[in-house]
mmCIF file of C-alpha atoms in Angstrom:
data_model
loop_
_atom_site.group_PDB
_atom_site.id
_atom_site.type_symbol
_atom_site.label_atom_id
_atom_site.label_comp_id
_atom_site.label_asym_id
_atom_site.label_seq_id
_atom_site.Cartn_x
_atom_site.Cartn_y
_atom_site.Cartn_z
ATOM 1 C CA MET E 1 -0.247 0.052 -0.001
ATOM 2 C CA ASP E 2 1.509 3.590 -1.313
ATOM 3 C CA LEU E 3 0.834 5.590 2.402
ATOM 4 C CA ALA E 4 1.932 8.836 0.255
ATOM 5 C CA THR E 5 -1.212 8.237 -2.170
ATOM 6 C CA LEU E 6 -3.566 7.346 0.520
ATOM 7 C CA ILE E 7 -2.743 9.759 3.037
ATOM 8 C CA GLY E 8 -2.869 12.781 0.600
ATOM 9 C CA LEU E 9 -6.439 12.653 -0.488
ATOM 10 C CA VAL E 10 -7.697 11.473 2.508
ATOM 11 C CA GLY E 11 -6.300 13.859 4.082
ATOM 12 C CA ALA E 12 -7.146 16.670 1.279
ATOM 13 C CA ALA E 13 -10.507 15.425 1.813
ATOM 14 C CA VAL E 14 -10.860 15.793 5.595
ATOM 15 C CA LEU E 15 -9.711 19.379 5.499
ATOM 16 C CA VAL E 16 -12.112 20.203 2.802
ATOM 17 C CA GLY E 17 -15.050 18.246 4.729
ATOM 18 C CA THR E 18 -13.846 20.094 7.894
ATOM 19 C CA ALA E 19 -14.018 23.266 6.484
ATOM 20 C CA VAL E 20 -17.221 22.599 5.784
ATOM 21 C CA ILE E 21 -18.868 21.179 8.592
ATOM 22 C CA MET E 22 -17.348 23.821 10.629
ATOM 23 C CA GLY E 23 -19.027 26.698 8.631
ATOM 24 C CA THR E 24 -22.216 25.050 7.889
ATOM 25 C CA SER E 25 -24.664 22.541 7.157
ATOM 26 C CA PRO E 26 -22.956 19.754 4.621
ATOM 27 C CA GLU E 27 -26.369 19.301 3.211
ATOM 28 C CA VAL E 28 -25.810 22.759 1.626
ATOM 29 C CA PHE E 29 -22.769 21.572 -0.780
ATOM 30 C CA MET E 30 -24.795 18.753 -1.753
ATOM 31 C CA ASN E 31 -26.255 19.330 -5.471
ATOM 32 C CA PRO E 32 -27.497 16.031 -7.226
ATOM 33 C CA THR E 33 -27.822 18.118 -10.343
ATOM 34 C CA GLY E 34 -24.663 20.211 -10.281
ATOM 35 C CA LEU E 35 -23.242 16.424 -9.503
ATOM 36 C CA LEU E 36 -24.876 14.932 -12.441
ATOM 37 C CA LEU E 37 -23.652 17.453 -14.479
ATOM 38 C CA VAL E 38 -19.797 17.317 -13.367
ATOM 39 C CA VAL E 39 -19.240 14.139 -12.901
ATOM 40 C CA GLY E 40 -21.464 12.632 -15.169
ATOM 41 C CA GLY E 41 -20.340 15.155 -18.215
ATOM 42 C CA SER E 42 -16.833 14.503 -17.376
ATOM 43 C CA LEU E 43 -16.815 11.122 -17.472
ATOM 44 C CA PHE E 44 -18.746 11.258 -20.978
ATOM 45 C CA VAL E 45 -16.194 13.894 -22.577
ATOM 46 C CA VAL E 46 -13.749 11.425 -21.418
ATOM 47 C CA LEU E 47 -15.046 8.433 -22.914
ATOM 48 C CA ALA E 48 -14.900 10.340 -26.076
ATOM 49 C CA LYS E 49 -11.487 10.970 -26.099
ATOM 50 C CA PHE E 50 -10.361 7.669 -25.783
ATOM 51 C CA SER E 51 -11.746 4.119 -26.702
ATOM 52 C CA ILE E 52 -14.167 2.058 -24.644
ATOM 53 C CA THR E 53 -11.022 -0.415 -24.011
ATOM 54 C CA GLN E 54 -8.698 2.522 -22.561
ATOM 55 C CA PHE E 55 -10.947 4.117 -20.589
ATOM 56 C CA LYS E 56 -12.478 0.605 -18.743
ATOM 57 C CA PHE E 57 -8.572 0.449 -18.307
ATOM 58 C CA ALA E 58 -7.888 3.646 -16.567
ATOM 59 C CA PHE E 59 -10.283 2.991 -13.715
ATOM 60 C CA LYS E 60 -8.695 -0.560 -13.232
ATOM 61 C CA ALA E 61 -4.900 1.034 -13.225
ATOM 62 C CA ALA E 62 -5.809 3.522 -10.881
ATOM 63 C CA ALA E 63 -5.421 0.849 -8.103
ATOM 64 C CA ARG E 64 -1.900 1.156 -9.066
ATOM 65 C CA ALA E 65 -2.091 4.735 -7.665
ATOM 66 C CA PHE E 66 -2.888 3.063 -3.960
ATOM 67 C CA LYS E 67 -0.873 -0.717 -4.080
ATOM 68 C CA PHE E 68 1.665 -1.309 -6.299
ATOM 69 C CA GLN E 69 4.105 -4.198 -6.039
ATOM 70 C CA LEU E 70 7.415 -3.516 -7.501
ATOM 71 C CA PRO E 71 10.826 -5.082 -5.545
ATOM 72 C CA SER E 72 13.011 -2.079 -5.042
ATOM 73 C CA ILE E 73 16.203 -1.588 -7.038
ATOM 74 C CA GLN E 74 18.568 -2.998 -4.516
ATOM 75 C CA GLU E 75 16.662 -5.883 -3.837
ATOM 76 C CA SER E 76 16.231 -6.880 -7.763
ATOM 77 C CA ILE E 77 20.025 -6.272 -8.555
ATOM 78 C CA ASP E 78 20.555 -9.158 -5.380
ATOM 79 C CA GLU E 79 17.879 -11.506 -6.989
ATOM 80 C CA LEU E 80 19.438 -11.057 -10.591
ATOM 81 C CA VAL E 81 23.176 -11.709 -8.800
ATOM 82 C CA GLU E 82 22.017 -15.124 -7.342
ATOM 83 C CA LEU E 83 20.045 -15.884 -10.489
ATOM 84 C CA SER E 84 23.556 -15.507 -12.693
ATOM 85 C CA LYS E 85 25.481 -17.816 -9.777
ATOM 86 C CA VAL E 86 22.742 -20.216 -10.031
ATOM 87 C CA ALA E 87 23.435 -19.956 -14.055
ATOM 88 C CA ARG E 88 27.267 -20.737 -13.729
ATOM 89 C CA ARG E 89 27.108 -23.624 -11.227
ATOM 90 C CA GLU E 90 23.778 -25.852 -13.076
ATOM 91 C CA GLY E 91 23.355 -23.921 -16.249
ATOM 92 C CA MET E 92 20.323 -21.924 -17.946
ATOM 93 C CA ILE E 93 17.944 -24.882 -17.581
ATOM 94 C CA ALA E 94 18.036 -24.289 -14.120
ATOM 95 C CA LEU E 95 16.541 -21.142 -14.268
ATOM 96 C CA GLU E 96 13.311 -22.089 -16.067
ATOM 97 C CA SER E 97 11.936 -23.688 -12.356
ATOM 98 C CA ARG E 98 13.666 -20.552 -10.181
ATOM 99 C CA GLU E 99 10.256 -18.090 -9.124
ATOM 100 C CA VAL E 100 11.217 -14.545 -9.154
ATOM 101 C CA SER E 101 9.547 -11.421 -8.451
ATOM 102 C CA SER E 102 8.276 -10.049 -11.842
ATOM 103 C CA PRO E 103 6.042 -11.827 -14.570
ATOM 104 C CA PHE E 104 8.654 -9.902 -17.168
ATOM 105 C CA LEU E 105 11.895 -11.248 -15.652
ATOM 106 C CA GLN E 106 9.982 -14.790 -15.494
ATOM 107 C CA GLN E 107 9.865 -14.623 -19.294
ATOM 108 C CA GLY E 108 13.113 -13.220 -19.697
ATOM 109 C CA LEU E 109 14.533 -16.568 -17.611
ATOM 110 C CA GLN E 110 12.149 -18.614 -19.621
ATOM 111 C CA MET E 111 13.392 -17.733 -23.127
ATOM 112 C CA LEU E 112 17.336 -18.298 -21.245
ATOM 113 C CA ALA E 113 16.184 -21.852 -20.738
ATOM 114 C CA ASP E 114 14.995 -22.640 -24.072
ATOM 115 C CA GLY E 115 18.157 -21.545 -25.641
ATOM 116 C CA TYR E 116 17.022 -18.077 -27.375
ATOM 117 C CA SER E 117 19.863 -16.158 -28.955
ATOM 118 C CA ALA E 118 20.598 -12.737 -27.563
ATOM 119 C CA GLU E 119 19.476 -10.981 -30.206
ATOM 120 C CA MET E 120 15.583 -12.491 -30.261
ATOM 121 C CA ILE E 121 15.771 -11.642 -26.347
ATOM 122 C CA ARG E 122 16.389 -8.621 -26.746
ATOM 123 C CA ASP E 123 13.732 -7.863 -29.172
ATOM 124 C CA MET E 124 11.216 -9.913 -27.608
ATOM 125 C CA MET E 125 11.599 -8.212 -23.989
ATOM 126 C CA GLU E 126 11.731 -5.092 -25.489
ATOM 127 C CA LYS E 127 8.886 -5.475 -27.428
ATOM 128 C CA GLU E 128 7.056 -6.655 -24.092
ATOM 129 C CA ARG E 129 8.601 -3.166 -22.396
ATOM 130 C CA LEU E 130 7.107 -1.145 -25.186
ATOM 131 C CA LEU E 131 3.606 -2.674 -24.881
ATOM 132 C CA THR E 132 3.529 -2.725 -20.864
ATOM 133 C CA LEU E 133 4.682 1.005 -21.534
ATOM 134 C CA GLU E 134 1.658 2.129 -23.651
ATOM 135 C CA ARG E 135 -0.783 0.324 -21.638
ATOM 136 C CA ASN E 136 0.152 1.973 -18.372
ATOM 137 C CA GLN E 137 0.370 4.973 -20.618
ATOM 138 C CA ALA E 138 -3.379 5.214 -21.073
ATOM 139 C CA GLY E 139 -4.164 4.897 -17.499
ATOM 140 C CA GLY E 140 -2.411 8.615 -17.106
ATOM 141 C CA GLN E 141 -3.561 10.167 -19.768
ATOM 142 C CA VAL E 142 -7.284 9.126 -19.120
ATOM 143 C CA PHE E 143 -6.668 10.908 -15.766
ATOM 144 C CA SER E 144 -4.703 13.472 -17.221
ATOM 145 C CA ALA E 145 -7.669 14.204 -19.392
ATOM 146 C CA LEU E 146 -10.250 13.839 -16.489
ATOM 147 C CA GLY E 147 -8.178 16.421 -14.520
ATOM 148 C CA GLU E 148 -8.506 18.862 -17.933
ATOM 149 C CA VAL E 149 -12.140 17.657 -18.374
ATOM 150 C CA SER E 150 -13.866 18.497 -15.161
ATOM 151 C CA PRO E 151 -13.283 22.143 -14.079
ATOM 152 C CA ALA E 152 -14.430 23.033 -17.844
ATOM 153 C CA MET E 153 -17.819 20.660 -17.238
ATOM 154 C CA GLY E 154 -17.914 22.797 -13.639
ATOM 155 C CA MET E 155 -17.615 26.228 -15.595
ATOM 156 C CA ILE E 156 -20.262 24.997 -17.841
ATOM 157 C CA GLY E 157 -22.698 24.214 -15.041
ATOM 158 C CA THR E 158 -21.606 27.259 -13.644
ATOM 159 C CA LEU E 159 -23.004 28.908 -16.833
ATOM 160 C CA VAL E 160 -26.297 26.792 -17.031
ATOM 161 C CA GLY E 161 -27.593 28.198 -13.239
ATOM 162 C CA LEU E 162 -26.362 31.570 -14.099
ATOM 163 C CA VAL E 163 -28.496 31.548 -17.413
ATOM 164 C CA GLN E 164 -31.607 29.812 -15.057
ATOM 165 C CA MET E 165 -31.011 32.165 -12.582
ATOM 166 C CA LEU E 166 -31.754 34.845 -14.712
ATOM 167 C CA SER E 167 -34.517 33.521 -16.756
ATOM 168 C CA ASN E 168 -36.190 33.867 -13.349
ATOM 169 C CA MET E 169 -35.731 36.508 -11.680
ATOM 170 C CA GLY E 170 -39.323 37.316 -11.369
ATOM 171 C CA ASP E 171 -39.527 34.431 -8.992
ATOM 172 C CA PRO E 172 -37.357 34.547 -6.092
ATOM 173 C CA SER E 173 -37.974 31.163 -4.833
ATOM 174 C CA LEU E 174 -36.396 29.608 -7.819
ATOM 175 C CA ILE E 175 -33.258 32.160 -7.766
ATOM 176 C CA GLY E 176 -31.314 30.131 -4.834
ATOM 177 C CA PRO E 177 -31.810 26.865 -6.560
ATOM 178 C CA ALA E 178 -30.216 28.642 -10.077
ATOM 179 C CA MET E 179 -27.639 30.143 -7.882
ATOM 180 C CA ALA E 180 -27.074 26.934 -5.942
ATOM 181 C CA VAL E 181 -26.000 24.808 -8.999
ATOM 182 C CA ALA E 182 -23.878 28.123 -10.441
ATOM 183 C CA LEU E 183 -21.697 27.946 -7.782
ATOM 184 C CA LEU E 184 -21.708 24.351 -6.638
ATOM 185 C CA THR E 185 -20.316 23.349 -10.223
ATOM 186 C CA THR E 186 -17.304 25.354 -10.119
ATOM 187 C CA LEU E 187 -16.536 23.610 -6.795
ATOM 188 C CA TYR E 188 -16.926 19.907 -7.520
ATOM 189 C CA GLY E 189 -15.003 20.204 -10.888
ATOM 190 C CA ALA E 190 -12.159 21.937 -8.953
ATOM 191 C CA MET E 191 -12.490 19.139 -6.408
ATOM 192 C CA ILE E 192 -12.630 16.328 -9.000
ATOM 193 C CA ALA E 193 -9.596 18.109 -10.773
ATOM 194 C CA THR E 194 -7.048 18.606 -7.838
ATOM 195 C CA MET E 195 -8.289 16.269 -5.463
ATOM 196 C CA ILE E 196 -8.791 12.969 -7.546
ATOM 197 C CA ALA E 197 -8.095 12.849 -10.890
ATOM 198 C CA SER E 198 -4.658 15.121 -11.144
ATOM 199 C CA PRO E 199 -2.872 13.478 -8.296
ATOM 200 C CA ILE E 200 -4.128 9.866 -9.453
ATOM 201 C CA ALA E 201 -2.892 10.459 -13.026
ATOM 202 C CA ASP E 202 0.739 11.937 -11.728
ATOM 203 C CA LYS E 203 1.298 9.069 -9.782
ATOM 204 C CA LEU E 204 0.190 6.679 -12.639
ATOM 205 C CA TRP E 205 3.045 8.672 -14.811
ATOM 206 C CA VAL E 206 5.641 7.835 -11.712
ATOM 207 C CA ARG E 207 4.382 4.104 -11.577
ATOM 208 C CA MET E 208 5.059 4.176 -15.332
ATOM 209 C CA ASN E 209 8.226 5.404 -15.476
ATOM 210 C CA GLN E 210 9.482 3.146 -12.139
ATOM 211 C CA GLU E 211 7.955 -0.307 -14.182
ATOM 212 C CA ALA E 212 9.974 0.794 -17.409
ATOM 213 C CA LYS E 213 13.309 1.298 -15.535
ATOM 214 C CA MET E 214 12.764 -1.729 -13.536
ATOM 215 C CA GLN E 215 12.342 -3.867 -17.100
ATOM 216 C CA GLU E 216 14.867 -2.229 -18.448
ATOM 217 C CA LEU E 217 17.159 -3.447 -15.741
ATOM 218 C CA TRP E 218 15.843 -6.949 -15.757
ATOM 219 C CA ILE E 219 16.578 -6.942 -19.847
ATOM 220 C CA ASP E 220 20.286 -5.987 -19.164
ATOM 221 C CA ALA E 221 20.579 -8.588 -16.363
ATOM 222 C CA VAL E 222 18.993 -11.505 -18.434
ATOM 223 C CA LEU E 223 21.744 -10.626 -21.435
ATOM 224 C CA ALA E 224 24.479 -10.529 -19.302
ATOM 225 C CA ILE E 225 23.594 -13.864 -18.065
ATOM 226 C CA LYS E 226 23.094 -14.872 -20.945
ATOM 227 C CA GLY E 227 26.581 -13.850 -22.229
ATOM 228 C CA ASP E 228 27.829 -15.745 -19.242
ATOM 229 C CA LYS E 229 28.900 -12.513 -17.121
ATOM 230 C CA ASN E 230 30.588 -13.289 -13.879
ATOM 231 C CA PRO E 231 28.167 -12.154 -10.883
ATOM 232 C CA ARG E 232 30.434 -9.781 -9.569
ATOM 233 C CA VAL E 233 30.655 -8.142 -13.013
ATOM 234 C CA LEU E 234 27.246 -8.401 -13.475
ATOM 235 C CA GLU E 235 26.237 -6.380 -9.852
ATOM 236 C CA GLN E 236 28.904 -3.728 -10.735
ATOM 237 C CA MET E 237 26.730 -2.925 -13.762
ATOM 238 C CA LEU E 238 23.503 -2.918 -12.345
ATOM 239 C CA THR E 239 24.888 -0.422 -9.759
ATOM 240 C CA ILE E 240 24.192 2.050 -12.480
ATOM 241 C CA TYR E 241 20.463 1.848 -11.552
ATOM 242 C CA LEU E 242 20.797 3.054 -8.344
ATOM 243 C CA PRO E 243 20.493 6.669 -6.711
ATOM 244 C CA PRO E 244 24.045 7.906 -6.891
ATOM 245 C CA GLU E 245 24.422 8.321 -2.905
ATOM 246 C CA HIS E 246 23.169 4.490 -2.844
ATOM 247 C CA ARG E 247 25.994 3.111 -5.403
ATOM 248 C CA SER E 248 29.066 3.548 -3.005
ATOM 249 C CA ALA E 249 27.730 1.984 -0.403
ATOM 250 C CA SER E 250 26.716 -0.810 -3.050
ATOM 251 C CA ASP E 251 30.333 -0.817 -4.449
ATOM 252 C CA ALA E 252 31.940 -1.031 -0.872
ATOM 253 C CA GLU E 253 30.118 -3.581 0.428
ATOM 254 C CA ALA E 254 30.369 -6.192 -3.119
ATOM 255 C CA ASP E 255 34.331 -5.277 -2.122
ATOM 256 C CA ASN E 256 34.196 -6.262 1.542
ATOM 257 C CA THR E 257 32.661 -9.829 0.293
ATOM 258 C CA ALA E 258 35.419 -10.050 -2.632
ATOM 259 C CA GLY E 259 37.983 -9.506 0.291
ATOM 260 C CA GLU E 260 36.695 -11.815 2.382
ATOM 261 C CA ARG E 261 36.351 -14.463 -0.347
ATOM 262 C CA THR E 262 40.085 -14.155 -1.025
#
């Protein structure tokens, strides 16, 4: 569970809710007409921008903003070094039965066990990486579009409410409800964009980049294992994926381990 996403969204909602409760009755801020116009209208406009498949996938992908299972870079490097040792000690066929942290990496190990050439492994894994990247981009694009559309739909609701208000100036009882629609639709649009759509879209882009980077690491490692690289050399190769402040510590630990062996 990503606590940053959960705490951020819940915290913002609690603060807005507290401000509403402290100021007046919460019922004042509930307007079914405005909600129907902003929420329903925004979803239909976003649907018009994408295919039904992309639209449905985006809401499934939204769960990745809250829960995303991906090993850390250091954990993955340790796992890959161990796989390299297994391949050197027992042969490539032994990798077939190993349980790993990702289906993408499992696919690469399967190709190693099946004796695919390095060129074919690179082509197939790179194609899979690009297809995964494309699917993940759709989720971010849908929520980015929702963040752009919902304030505009809120403004449309405001204009509708103002027209209704001006057209009923002779009946004071109708001015209040029309004004409520005019103001609340702007509020609804701003809240959907600022507190829901934009944060989820940005987090999905972050997740997409994290997964793409990890897949690049796995491709490099699988090809290095195919080339029978020494596990120590493989580890040094992969430390480039670590943040600069963590590389020196990782290298020092590896050097200490090598010194103990000698």
